[in-house]
Coordinates of C-alpha atoms and ligand atoms in Angstrom, one line a residue:
X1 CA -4.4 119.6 67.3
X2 CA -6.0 123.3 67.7
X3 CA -9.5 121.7 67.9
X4 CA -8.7 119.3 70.2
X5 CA -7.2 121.8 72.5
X6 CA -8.6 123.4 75.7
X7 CA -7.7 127.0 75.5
X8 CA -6.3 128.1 78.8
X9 CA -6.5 131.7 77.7
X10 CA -10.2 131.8 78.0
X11 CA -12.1 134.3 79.4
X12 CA -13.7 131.6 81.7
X13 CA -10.8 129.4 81.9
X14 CA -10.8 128.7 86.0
X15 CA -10.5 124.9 85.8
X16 CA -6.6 123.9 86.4
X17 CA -3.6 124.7 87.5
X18 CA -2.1 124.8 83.9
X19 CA -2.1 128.8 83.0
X20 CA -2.0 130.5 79.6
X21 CA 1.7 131.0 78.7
X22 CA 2.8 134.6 77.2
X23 CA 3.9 134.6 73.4
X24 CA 7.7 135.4 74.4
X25 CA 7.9 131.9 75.7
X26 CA 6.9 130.9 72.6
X27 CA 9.3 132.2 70.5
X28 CA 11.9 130.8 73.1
X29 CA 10.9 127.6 72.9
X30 CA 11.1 127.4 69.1
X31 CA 14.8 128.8 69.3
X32 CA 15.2 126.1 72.1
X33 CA 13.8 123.3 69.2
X34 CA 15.7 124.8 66.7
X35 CA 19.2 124.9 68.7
X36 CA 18.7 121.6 70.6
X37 CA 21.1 122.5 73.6
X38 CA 21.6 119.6 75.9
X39 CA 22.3 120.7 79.3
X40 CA 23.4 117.7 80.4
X41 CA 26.7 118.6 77.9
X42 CA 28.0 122.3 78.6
X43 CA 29.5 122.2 75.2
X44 CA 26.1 122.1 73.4
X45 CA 24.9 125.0 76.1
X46 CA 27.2 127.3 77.3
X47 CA 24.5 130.0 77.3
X48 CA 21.7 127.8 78.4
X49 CA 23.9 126.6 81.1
X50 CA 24.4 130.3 82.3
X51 CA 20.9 131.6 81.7
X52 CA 20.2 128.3 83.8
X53 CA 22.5 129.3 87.0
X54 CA 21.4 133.1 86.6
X55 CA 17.8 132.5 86.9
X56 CA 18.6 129.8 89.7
X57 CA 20.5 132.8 91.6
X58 CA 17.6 134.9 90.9
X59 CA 15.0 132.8 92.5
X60 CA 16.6 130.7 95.2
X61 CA 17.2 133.3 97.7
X62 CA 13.3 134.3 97.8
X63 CA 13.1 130.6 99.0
X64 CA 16.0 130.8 101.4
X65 CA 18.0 128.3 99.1
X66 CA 21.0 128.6 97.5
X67 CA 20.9 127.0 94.2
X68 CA 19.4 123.6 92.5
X69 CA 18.7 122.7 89.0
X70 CA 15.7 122.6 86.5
X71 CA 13.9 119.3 85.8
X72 CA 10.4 118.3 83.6
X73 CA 7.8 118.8 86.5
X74 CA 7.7 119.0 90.6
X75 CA 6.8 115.1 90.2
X76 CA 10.4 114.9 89.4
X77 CA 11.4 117.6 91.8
X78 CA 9.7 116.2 94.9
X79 CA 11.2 113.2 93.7
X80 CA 15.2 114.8 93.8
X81 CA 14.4 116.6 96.9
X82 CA 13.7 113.2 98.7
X83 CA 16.2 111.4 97.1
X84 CA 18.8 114.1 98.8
X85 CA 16.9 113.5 102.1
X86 CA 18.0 110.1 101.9
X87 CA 21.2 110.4 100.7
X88 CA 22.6 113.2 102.0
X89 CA 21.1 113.3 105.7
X90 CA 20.0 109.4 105.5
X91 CA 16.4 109.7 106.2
X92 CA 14.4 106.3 106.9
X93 CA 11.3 107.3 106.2
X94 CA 9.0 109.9 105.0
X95 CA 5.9 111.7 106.7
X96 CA 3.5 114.3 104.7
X97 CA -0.4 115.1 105.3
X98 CA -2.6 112.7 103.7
X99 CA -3.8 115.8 101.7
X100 CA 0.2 115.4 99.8
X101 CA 0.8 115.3 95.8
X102 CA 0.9 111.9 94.8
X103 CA 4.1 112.4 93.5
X104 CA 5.0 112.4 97.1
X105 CA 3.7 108.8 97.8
X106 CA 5.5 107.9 94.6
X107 CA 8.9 109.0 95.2
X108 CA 8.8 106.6 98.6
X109 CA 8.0 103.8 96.4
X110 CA 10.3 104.7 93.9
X111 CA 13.2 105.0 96.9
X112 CA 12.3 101.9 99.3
X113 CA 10.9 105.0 101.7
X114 CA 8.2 104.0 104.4
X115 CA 5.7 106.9 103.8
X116 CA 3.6 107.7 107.0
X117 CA 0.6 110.1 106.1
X118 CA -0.7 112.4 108.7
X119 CA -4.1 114.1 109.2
X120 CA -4.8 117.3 107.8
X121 CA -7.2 120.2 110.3
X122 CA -10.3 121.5 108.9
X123 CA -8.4 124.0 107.0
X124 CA -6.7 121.3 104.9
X125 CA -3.4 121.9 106.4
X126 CA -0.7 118.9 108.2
X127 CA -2.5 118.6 111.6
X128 CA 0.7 119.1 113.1
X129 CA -0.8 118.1 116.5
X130 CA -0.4 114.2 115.0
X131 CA 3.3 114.7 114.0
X132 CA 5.2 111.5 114.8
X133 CA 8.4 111.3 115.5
X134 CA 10.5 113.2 113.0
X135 CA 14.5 112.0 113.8
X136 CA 15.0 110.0 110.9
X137 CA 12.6 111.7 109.1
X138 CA 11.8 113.6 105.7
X139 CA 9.2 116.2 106.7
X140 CA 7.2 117.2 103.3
X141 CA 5.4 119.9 103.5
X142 CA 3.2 120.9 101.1
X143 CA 2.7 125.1 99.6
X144 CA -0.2 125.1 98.1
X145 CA -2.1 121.5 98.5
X146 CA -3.4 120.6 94.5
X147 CA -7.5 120.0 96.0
X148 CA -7.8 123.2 98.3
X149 CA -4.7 125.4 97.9
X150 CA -3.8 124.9 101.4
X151 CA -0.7 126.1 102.9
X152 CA 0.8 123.7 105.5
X153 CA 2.5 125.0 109.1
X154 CA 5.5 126.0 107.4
X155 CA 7.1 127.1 110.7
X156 CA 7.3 123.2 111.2
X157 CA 10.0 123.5 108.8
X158 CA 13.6 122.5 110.6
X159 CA 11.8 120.1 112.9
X160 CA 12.6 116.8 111.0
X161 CA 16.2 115.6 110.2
X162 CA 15.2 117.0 106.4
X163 CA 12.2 119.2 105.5
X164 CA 10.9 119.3 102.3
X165 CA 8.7 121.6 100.5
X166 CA 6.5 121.1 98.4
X167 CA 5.9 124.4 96.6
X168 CA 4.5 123.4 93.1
X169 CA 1.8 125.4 93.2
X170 CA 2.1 128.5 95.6
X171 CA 5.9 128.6 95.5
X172 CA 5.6 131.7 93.4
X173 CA 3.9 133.9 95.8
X174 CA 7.3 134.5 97.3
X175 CA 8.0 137.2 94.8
X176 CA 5.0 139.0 95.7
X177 CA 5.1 141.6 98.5
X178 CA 1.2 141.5 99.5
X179 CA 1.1 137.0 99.5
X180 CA 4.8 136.2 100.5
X181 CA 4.0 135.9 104.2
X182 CA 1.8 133.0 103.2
X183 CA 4.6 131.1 102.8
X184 CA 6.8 132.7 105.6
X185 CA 8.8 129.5 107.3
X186 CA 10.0 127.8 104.1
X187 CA 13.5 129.3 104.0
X188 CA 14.1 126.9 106.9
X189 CA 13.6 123.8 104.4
X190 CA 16.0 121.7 103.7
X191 CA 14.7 121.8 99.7
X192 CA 12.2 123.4 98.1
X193 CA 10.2 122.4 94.4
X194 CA 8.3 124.3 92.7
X195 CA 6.7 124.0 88.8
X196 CA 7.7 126.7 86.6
X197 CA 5.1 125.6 84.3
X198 CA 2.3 126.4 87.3
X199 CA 2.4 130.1 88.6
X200 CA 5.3 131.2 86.5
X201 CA 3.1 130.7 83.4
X202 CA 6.3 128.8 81.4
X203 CA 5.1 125.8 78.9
X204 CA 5.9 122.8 80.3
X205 CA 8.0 121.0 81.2
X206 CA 9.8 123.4 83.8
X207 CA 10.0 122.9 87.1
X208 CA 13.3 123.6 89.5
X209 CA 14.3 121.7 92.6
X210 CA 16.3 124.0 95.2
X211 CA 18.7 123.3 97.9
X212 CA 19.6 124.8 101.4
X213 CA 23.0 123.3 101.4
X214 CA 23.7 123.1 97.3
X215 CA 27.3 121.3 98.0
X216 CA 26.2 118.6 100.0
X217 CA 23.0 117.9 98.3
X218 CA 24.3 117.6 94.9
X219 CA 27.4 115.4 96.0
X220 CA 24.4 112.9 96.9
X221 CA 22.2 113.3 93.8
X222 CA 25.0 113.4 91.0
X223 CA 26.6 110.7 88.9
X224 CA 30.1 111.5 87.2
X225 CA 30.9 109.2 84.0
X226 CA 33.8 108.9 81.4
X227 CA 32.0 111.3 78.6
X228 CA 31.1 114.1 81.0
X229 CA 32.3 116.8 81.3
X230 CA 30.9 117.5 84.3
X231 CA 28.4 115.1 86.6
X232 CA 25.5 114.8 85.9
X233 CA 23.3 116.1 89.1
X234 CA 19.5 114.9 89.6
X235 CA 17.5 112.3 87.9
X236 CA 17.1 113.3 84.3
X237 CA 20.1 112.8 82.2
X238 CA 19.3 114.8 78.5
X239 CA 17.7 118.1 79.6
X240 CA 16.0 120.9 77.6
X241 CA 16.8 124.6 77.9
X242 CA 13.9 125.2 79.9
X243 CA 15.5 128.3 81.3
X244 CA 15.4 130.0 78.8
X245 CA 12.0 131.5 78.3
X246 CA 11.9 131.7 81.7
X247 CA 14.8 134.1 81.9
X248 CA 12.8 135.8 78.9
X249 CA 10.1 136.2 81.2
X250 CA 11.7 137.6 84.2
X251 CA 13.6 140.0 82.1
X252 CA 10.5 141.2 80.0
X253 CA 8.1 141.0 83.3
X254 CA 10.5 141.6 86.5
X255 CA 9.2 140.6 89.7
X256 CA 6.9 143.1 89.8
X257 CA 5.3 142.0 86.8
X258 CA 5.3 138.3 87.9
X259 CA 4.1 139.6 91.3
X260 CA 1.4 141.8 89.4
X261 CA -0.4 138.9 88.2
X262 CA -0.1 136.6 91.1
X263 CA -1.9 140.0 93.6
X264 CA -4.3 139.9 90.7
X265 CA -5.2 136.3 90.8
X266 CA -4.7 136.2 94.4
X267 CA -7.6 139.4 94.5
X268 CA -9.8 137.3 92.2
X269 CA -10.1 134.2 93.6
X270 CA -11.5 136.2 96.7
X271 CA -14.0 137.7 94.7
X272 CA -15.5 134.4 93.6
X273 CA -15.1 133.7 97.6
X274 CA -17.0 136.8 98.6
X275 CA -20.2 135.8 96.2
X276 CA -20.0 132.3 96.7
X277 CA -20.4 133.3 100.6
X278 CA -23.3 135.5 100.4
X279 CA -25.5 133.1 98.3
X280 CA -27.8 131.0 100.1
X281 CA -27.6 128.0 97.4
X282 CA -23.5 127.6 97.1
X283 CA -21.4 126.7 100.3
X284 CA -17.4 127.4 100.4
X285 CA -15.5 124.7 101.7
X286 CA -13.1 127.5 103.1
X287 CA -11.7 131.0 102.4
X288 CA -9.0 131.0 99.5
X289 CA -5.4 130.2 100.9
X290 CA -3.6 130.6 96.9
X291 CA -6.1 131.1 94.7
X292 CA -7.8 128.1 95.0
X293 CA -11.6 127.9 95.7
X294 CA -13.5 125.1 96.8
X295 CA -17.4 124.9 96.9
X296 CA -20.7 123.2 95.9
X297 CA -24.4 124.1 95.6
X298 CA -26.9 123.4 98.5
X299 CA -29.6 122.3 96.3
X300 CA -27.7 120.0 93.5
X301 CA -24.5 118.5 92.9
X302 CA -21.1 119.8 92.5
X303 CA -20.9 117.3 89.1
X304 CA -24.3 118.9 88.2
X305 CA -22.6 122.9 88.3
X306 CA -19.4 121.9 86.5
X307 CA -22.0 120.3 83.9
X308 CA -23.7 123.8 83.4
X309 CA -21.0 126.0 82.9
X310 CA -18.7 126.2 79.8
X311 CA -16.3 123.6 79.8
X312 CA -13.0 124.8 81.7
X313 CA -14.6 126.7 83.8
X314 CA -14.5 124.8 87.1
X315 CA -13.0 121.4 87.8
X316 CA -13.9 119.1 90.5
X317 CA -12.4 117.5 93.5
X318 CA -13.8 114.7 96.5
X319 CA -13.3 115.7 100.1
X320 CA -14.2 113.5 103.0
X321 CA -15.9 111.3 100.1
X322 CA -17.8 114.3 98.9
X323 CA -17.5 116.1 95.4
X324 CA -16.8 119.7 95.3
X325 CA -16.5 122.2 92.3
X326 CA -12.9 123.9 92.2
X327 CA -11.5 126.5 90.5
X328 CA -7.8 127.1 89.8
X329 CA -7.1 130.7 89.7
X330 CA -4.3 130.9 87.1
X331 CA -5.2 132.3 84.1
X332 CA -4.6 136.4 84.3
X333 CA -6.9 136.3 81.2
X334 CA -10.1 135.4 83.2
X335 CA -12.6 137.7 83.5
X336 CA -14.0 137.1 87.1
X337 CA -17.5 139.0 86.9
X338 CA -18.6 136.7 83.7
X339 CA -17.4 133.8 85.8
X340 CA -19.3 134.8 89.0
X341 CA -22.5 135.7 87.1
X342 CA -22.1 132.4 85.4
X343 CA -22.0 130.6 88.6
X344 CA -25.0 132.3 90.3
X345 CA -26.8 131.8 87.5
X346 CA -25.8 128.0 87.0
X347 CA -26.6 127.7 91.0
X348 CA -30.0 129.1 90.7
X349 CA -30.8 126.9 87.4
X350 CA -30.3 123.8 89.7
X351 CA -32.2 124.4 92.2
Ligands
LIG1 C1 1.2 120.0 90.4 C2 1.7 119.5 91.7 C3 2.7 118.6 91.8 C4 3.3 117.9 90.6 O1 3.9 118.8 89.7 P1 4.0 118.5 88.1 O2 4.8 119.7 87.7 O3 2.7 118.3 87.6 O4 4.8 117.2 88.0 C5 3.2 118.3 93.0 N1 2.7 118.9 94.1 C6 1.7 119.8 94.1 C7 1.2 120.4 95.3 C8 1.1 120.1 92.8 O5 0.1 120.9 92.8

């Protein structure tokens, strides 16, 4: 199993959005194996079930929410957050920039949702010059798109009968005081996602979905039943105590310790911007919007880069039908001037 594993902690780990998680989420999420808290039944969890709320109350209000729950992934909490949309404000359909989450275009399928994809500007971004008609609408809106990194108009958020955003990746920037404004807009969602297991560096599977309105939205999405306690809210029914090493690492980091490595990774990815920029063989696709960096070489092939360098190092991605090297800046363990020397060299090698 070791072998066979990448290891995200690399030095020149830049590849994906999965980062290297720190050791005291280990250690919690043994305790959570060993205990076996269901927080589907308060009885098994009455601390998980606090810790749960507390770092809910923690986070929400950075997102302009007021609560929401946990679930395995944003696949899933895209998927609750539309599911509200059409339940609780009784949305017909569902419009999002072709440049979405899948997840996105799987929830409509999953919910009999007509899903109407709109054309993103050069920047990656919802053109929102192309909007259709948003009455009975679920506006998704995407933090963070998984290709590029871009950052959608957020100040599009309120304009549809339900706005959703999809804040997987980038969501986490909130708690930072230099990248928030990136994001400025989204308190006006209706719900937010955005995966724990991304850019809060938590093992998987955590992710939380977040509500404006947390009454009316849960009265759509829950399910009471003779053996609960409680309803059940959301679309998983046996949940983990995935909470829990999060709250470990809020309390042993704080936000400025969270926002410390986000400024850091935010800072790096522009480096690797800046010398991609000023060599003649690699062209960016665009500056950095969260860490993300899209480029190729002039003289080869993006597949033909990615092939040089150690594996992990960059991934790749097709835009307008063309390949482009990425990299994912999510690993605080990276050390950016190996990685940039490794690509100028690789780039030159090609030529
Ligand atoms: C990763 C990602 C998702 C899906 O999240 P999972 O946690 O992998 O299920 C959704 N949207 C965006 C923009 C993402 O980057």
């Amino acid at each position: 199993m070791l072998d066979g594993a990448a290891e995200l902690s690399s030095p020149t780990s830049l590849a994906h959005m999965d980062p290297p998680t720190p050791w005291i989420t280990w250690a919690m999420a043994l305790w959570n194996a060993s205990l076996n808290q269901n927080m589907l039944h308060e009885m098994t969890s009455p601390f998980a079930t606090q810790a749960e709320a507390l770092v809910l109350r923690w986070l929400s209000p950075y997102f302009g929410m007021q609560g929401g729950h946990f679930c395995a992934g944003s696949t899933l909490a895209n998927l609750t957050g539309i599911w509200a949309a059409r339940d609780a404000a009784g949305v017909s359909k569902v419009v999002a920039s072709e440049a979405a989450h899948l997840s996105v275009e799987k929830a409509c399928r999953l919910l009999g949702l007509e899903l109407l994809k709109v054309a993103v500007d050069r920047h990656g971004r919802l053109d929102g010059a192309q909007l259709p008609s948003l009455d009975d609408a679920c506006l998704v809106l995407t933090a963070g798109t998984t290709a590029t990194g871009a950052v959608d108009p957020l100040h599009l958020a309120g304009a549809a009968k339900w706005t959703h955003v999809d804040a997987a990746w980038a969501g986490p920037l909130r708690l930072s005081r230099t990248y928030s404004g990136r994001l400025d807009g989204i308190a006006a969602a209706d719900s937010v996602a955005v995966s724990a297991h991304k850019w809060l560096f938590q093992p998987k599977d955590s992710a939380l979905v977040m509500f404006r309105d947390l009454e009316m939205a849960n009265s759509a999405i829950s399910f009471g039943g003779s053996y609960l306690a409680r309803p059940n809210v959301g679309v998983q029914g046996s949940r983990s105590a995935v909470a829990i090493p999060l709250l470990a690492t809020l309390l042993a980091w704080g936000r400025e310790g969270v926002a410390q490595r986000l400024d850091d990774l935010m800072q790096m990815a522009d480096v690797l911007a800046d010398a991609i920029e000023t060599s003649d063989r690699l062209l960016l696709w665009g500056r950095p919007q969260t860490g993300i960096n899209v480029f190729r070489p002039t003289c080869s092939t993006a597949a033909a880069l990615v092939q040089a360098l150690p594996p992990g190092m960059l991934s790749t991605c097709v835009l307008d039908g063309q390949a482009w090297a990425r990299s994912v800046a999510a690993n605080p363990l990276v050390d950016m001037n190996l990685v940039v020397g490794s690509v100028l060299a690789a780039s030159l090698e090609g030529a």
